[in-house]
Coordinates of C-alpha atoms and ligand atoms in Angstrom, one line a residue:
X1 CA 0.0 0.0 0.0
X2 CA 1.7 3.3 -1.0
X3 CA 2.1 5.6 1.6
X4 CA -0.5 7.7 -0.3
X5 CA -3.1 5.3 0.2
X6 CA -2.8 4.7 3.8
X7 CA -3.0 8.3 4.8
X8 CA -6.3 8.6 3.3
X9 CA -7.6 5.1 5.1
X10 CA -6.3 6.5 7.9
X11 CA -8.5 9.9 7.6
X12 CA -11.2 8.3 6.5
X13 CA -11.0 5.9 10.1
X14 CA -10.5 8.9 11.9
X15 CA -13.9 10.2 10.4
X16 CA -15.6 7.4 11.1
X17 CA -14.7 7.4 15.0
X18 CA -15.2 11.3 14.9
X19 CA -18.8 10.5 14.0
X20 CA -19.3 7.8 16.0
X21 CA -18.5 9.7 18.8
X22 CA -20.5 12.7 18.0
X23 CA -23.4 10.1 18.2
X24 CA -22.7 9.0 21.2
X25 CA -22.0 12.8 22.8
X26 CA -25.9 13.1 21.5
X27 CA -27.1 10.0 22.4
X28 CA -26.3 10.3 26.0
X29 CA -26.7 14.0 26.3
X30 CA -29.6 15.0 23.9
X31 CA -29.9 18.5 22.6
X32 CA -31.0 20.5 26.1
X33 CA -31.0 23.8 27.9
X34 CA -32.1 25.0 31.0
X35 CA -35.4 26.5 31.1
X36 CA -37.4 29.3 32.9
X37 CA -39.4 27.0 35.1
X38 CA -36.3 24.5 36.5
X39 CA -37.2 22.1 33.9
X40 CA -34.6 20.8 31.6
X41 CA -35.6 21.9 28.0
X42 CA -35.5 19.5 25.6
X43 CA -35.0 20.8 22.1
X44 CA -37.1 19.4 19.1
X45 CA -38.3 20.3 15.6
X46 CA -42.6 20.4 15.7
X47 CA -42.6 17.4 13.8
X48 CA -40.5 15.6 16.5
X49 CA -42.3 17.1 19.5
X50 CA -45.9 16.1 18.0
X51 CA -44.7 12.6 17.3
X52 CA -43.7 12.2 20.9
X53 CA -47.2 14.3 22.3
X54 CA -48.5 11.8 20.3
X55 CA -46.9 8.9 22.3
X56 CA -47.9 10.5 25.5
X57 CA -51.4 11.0 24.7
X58 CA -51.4 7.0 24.1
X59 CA -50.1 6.5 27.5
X60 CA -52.5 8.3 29.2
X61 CA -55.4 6.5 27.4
X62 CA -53.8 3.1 28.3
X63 CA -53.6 4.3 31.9
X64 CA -57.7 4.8 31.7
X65 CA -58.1 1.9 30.1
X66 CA -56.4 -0.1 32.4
X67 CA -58.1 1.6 35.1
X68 CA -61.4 0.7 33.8
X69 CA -60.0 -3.0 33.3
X70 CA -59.1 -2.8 37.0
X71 CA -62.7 -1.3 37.9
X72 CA -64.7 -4.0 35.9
X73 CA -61.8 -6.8 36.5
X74 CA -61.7 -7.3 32.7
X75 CA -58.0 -8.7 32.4
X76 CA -58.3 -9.0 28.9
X77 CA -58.7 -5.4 28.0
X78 CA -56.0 -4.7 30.5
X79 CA -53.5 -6.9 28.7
X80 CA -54.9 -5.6 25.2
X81 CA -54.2 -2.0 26.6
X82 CA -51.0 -2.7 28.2
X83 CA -49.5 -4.3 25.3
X84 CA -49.7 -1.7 22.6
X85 CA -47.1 0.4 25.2
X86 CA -44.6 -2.5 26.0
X87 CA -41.3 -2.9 25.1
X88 CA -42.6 -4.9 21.2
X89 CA -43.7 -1.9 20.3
X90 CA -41.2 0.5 20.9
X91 CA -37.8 1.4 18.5
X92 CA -39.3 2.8 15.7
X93 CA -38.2 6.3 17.0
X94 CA -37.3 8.3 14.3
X95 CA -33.1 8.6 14.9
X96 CA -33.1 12.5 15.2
X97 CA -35.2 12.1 17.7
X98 CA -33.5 9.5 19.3
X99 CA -30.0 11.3 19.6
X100 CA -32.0 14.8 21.2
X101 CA -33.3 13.0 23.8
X102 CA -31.1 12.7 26.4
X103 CA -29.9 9.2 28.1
X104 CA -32.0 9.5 31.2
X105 CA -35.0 10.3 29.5
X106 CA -34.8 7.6 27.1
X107 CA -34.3 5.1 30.0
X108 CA -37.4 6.3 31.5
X109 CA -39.3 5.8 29.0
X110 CA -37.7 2.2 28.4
X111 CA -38.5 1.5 32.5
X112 CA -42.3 2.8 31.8
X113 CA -42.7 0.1 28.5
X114 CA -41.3 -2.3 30.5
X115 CA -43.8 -2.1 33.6
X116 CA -46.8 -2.4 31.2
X117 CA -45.2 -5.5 30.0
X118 CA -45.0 -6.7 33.5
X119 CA -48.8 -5.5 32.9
X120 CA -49.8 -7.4 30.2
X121 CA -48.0 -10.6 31.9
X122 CA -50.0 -10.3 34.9
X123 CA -53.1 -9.9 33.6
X124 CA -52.7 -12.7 31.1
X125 CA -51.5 -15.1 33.8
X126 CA -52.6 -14.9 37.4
X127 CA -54.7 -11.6 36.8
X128 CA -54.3 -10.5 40.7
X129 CA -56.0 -6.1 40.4
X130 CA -53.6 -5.6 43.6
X131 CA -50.6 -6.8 42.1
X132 CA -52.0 -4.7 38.6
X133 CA -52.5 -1.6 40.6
X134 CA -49.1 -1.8 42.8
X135 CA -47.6 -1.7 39.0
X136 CA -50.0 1.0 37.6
X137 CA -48.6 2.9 40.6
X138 CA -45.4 2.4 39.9
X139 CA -46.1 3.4 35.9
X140 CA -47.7 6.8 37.4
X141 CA -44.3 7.5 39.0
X142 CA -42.7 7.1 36.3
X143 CA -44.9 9.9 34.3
X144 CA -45.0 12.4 37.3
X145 CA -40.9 12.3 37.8
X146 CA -40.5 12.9 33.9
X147 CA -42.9 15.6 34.0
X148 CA -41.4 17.0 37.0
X149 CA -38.0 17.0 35.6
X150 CA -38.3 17.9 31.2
X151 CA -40.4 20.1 28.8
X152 CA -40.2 20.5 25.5
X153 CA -39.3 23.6 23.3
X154 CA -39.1 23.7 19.6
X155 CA -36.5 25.2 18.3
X156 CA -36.8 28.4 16.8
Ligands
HEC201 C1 -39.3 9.9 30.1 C2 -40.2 11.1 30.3 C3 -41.6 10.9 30.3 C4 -42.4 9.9 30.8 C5 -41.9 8.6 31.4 C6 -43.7 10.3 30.6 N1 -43.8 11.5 30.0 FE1 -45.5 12.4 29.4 N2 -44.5 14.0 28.8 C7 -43.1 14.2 28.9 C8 -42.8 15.5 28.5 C9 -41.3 16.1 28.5 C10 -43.9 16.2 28.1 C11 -44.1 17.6 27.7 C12 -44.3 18.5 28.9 C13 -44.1 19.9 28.6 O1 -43.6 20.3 27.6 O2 -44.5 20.7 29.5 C14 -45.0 15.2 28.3 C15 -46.3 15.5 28.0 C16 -47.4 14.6 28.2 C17 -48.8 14.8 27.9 C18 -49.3 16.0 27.2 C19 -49.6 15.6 25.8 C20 -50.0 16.8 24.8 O3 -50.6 16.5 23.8 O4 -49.7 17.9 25.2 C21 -49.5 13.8 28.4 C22 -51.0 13.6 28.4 C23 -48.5 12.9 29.0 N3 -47.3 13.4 28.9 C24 -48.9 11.7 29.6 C25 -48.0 10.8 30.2 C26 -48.4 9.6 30.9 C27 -49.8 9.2 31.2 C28 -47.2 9.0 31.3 C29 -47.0 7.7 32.0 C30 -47.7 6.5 31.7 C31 -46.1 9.8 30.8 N4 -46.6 10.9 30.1 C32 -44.8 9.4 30.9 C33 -42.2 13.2 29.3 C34 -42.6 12.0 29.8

């Protein structure tokens, strides 16, 4: 290989770790700023921050349904509910998004799927409302600390 040659493979390896660790700054960090209210900010384009409103809204509709499921101890509509928010249905996050929110967010979210797995589970199997509740419990403490802690901004 002349030497030629190997500088260039060389610059071009360099690039691709210089990416790859831009990626990773953003994955773990997200695109954020401190806001008025104590909140951290979290930076998105409209289309990004309707997708995820979107995703929220769906939460808070599987959080009445379940509650009705609980109410009327219909364990099927409980699983059905739980299901479309557990962990199968999540990854198809658009990457932009993805790499503004930051790590601690994202693993919040991941935590909140994977209760209304343990959801669907329970009301599939044994179908005990206490045991359902104690995790609906846990899911609303997952939604109140997120709240508590982000917003969203668009940016300008
Ligand atoms: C990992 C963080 C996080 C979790 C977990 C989370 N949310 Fe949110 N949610 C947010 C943020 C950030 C907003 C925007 C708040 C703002 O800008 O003031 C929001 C907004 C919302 C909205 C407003 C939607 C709209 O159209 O304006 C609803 C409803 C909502 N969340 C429901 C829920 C429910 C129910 C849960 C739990 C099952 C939940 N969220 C869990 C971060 C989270």
């Amino acid at each position: 290989m002349t030497l030629k040659r190997k500088n260039i493979y060389l610059a071009l390896f360099a690039s691709i770790i210089g990416v790859a660790a831009v990626f990773v700054w953003f994955f773990v960090n997200g695109v954020t700023e401190e806001s008025d209210d104590g909140r951290t900010s979290i930076i998105l384009n409209e289309d990004e921050k309707d997708y995820v409103l979107l995703e929220m809204r769906g939460l808070l509709e599987a959080v009445h349904a379940i509650t009705v499921g609980l109410a009327d101890n219909e364990m099927e509509d409980i699983s059905s509910a739980a299901k479309k928010l557990g962990t199968g249905h999540t990854g198809k996050e658009p990457v932009s998004l993805i790499t503004k929110l930051p790590l601690e967010f994202k693993m919040l979210g991941m935590a909140t799927h994977g209760i209304f797995d343990e959801i669907a589970l329970e009301a599939e199997g044994l179908g005990d409302p206490a045991i359902i509740l104690d995790k609906l419990s846990d899911v609303l403490n997952n939604c109140t600390t997120c709240h508590a802690a982000y917003r969203f901004d668009v940016s300008r």
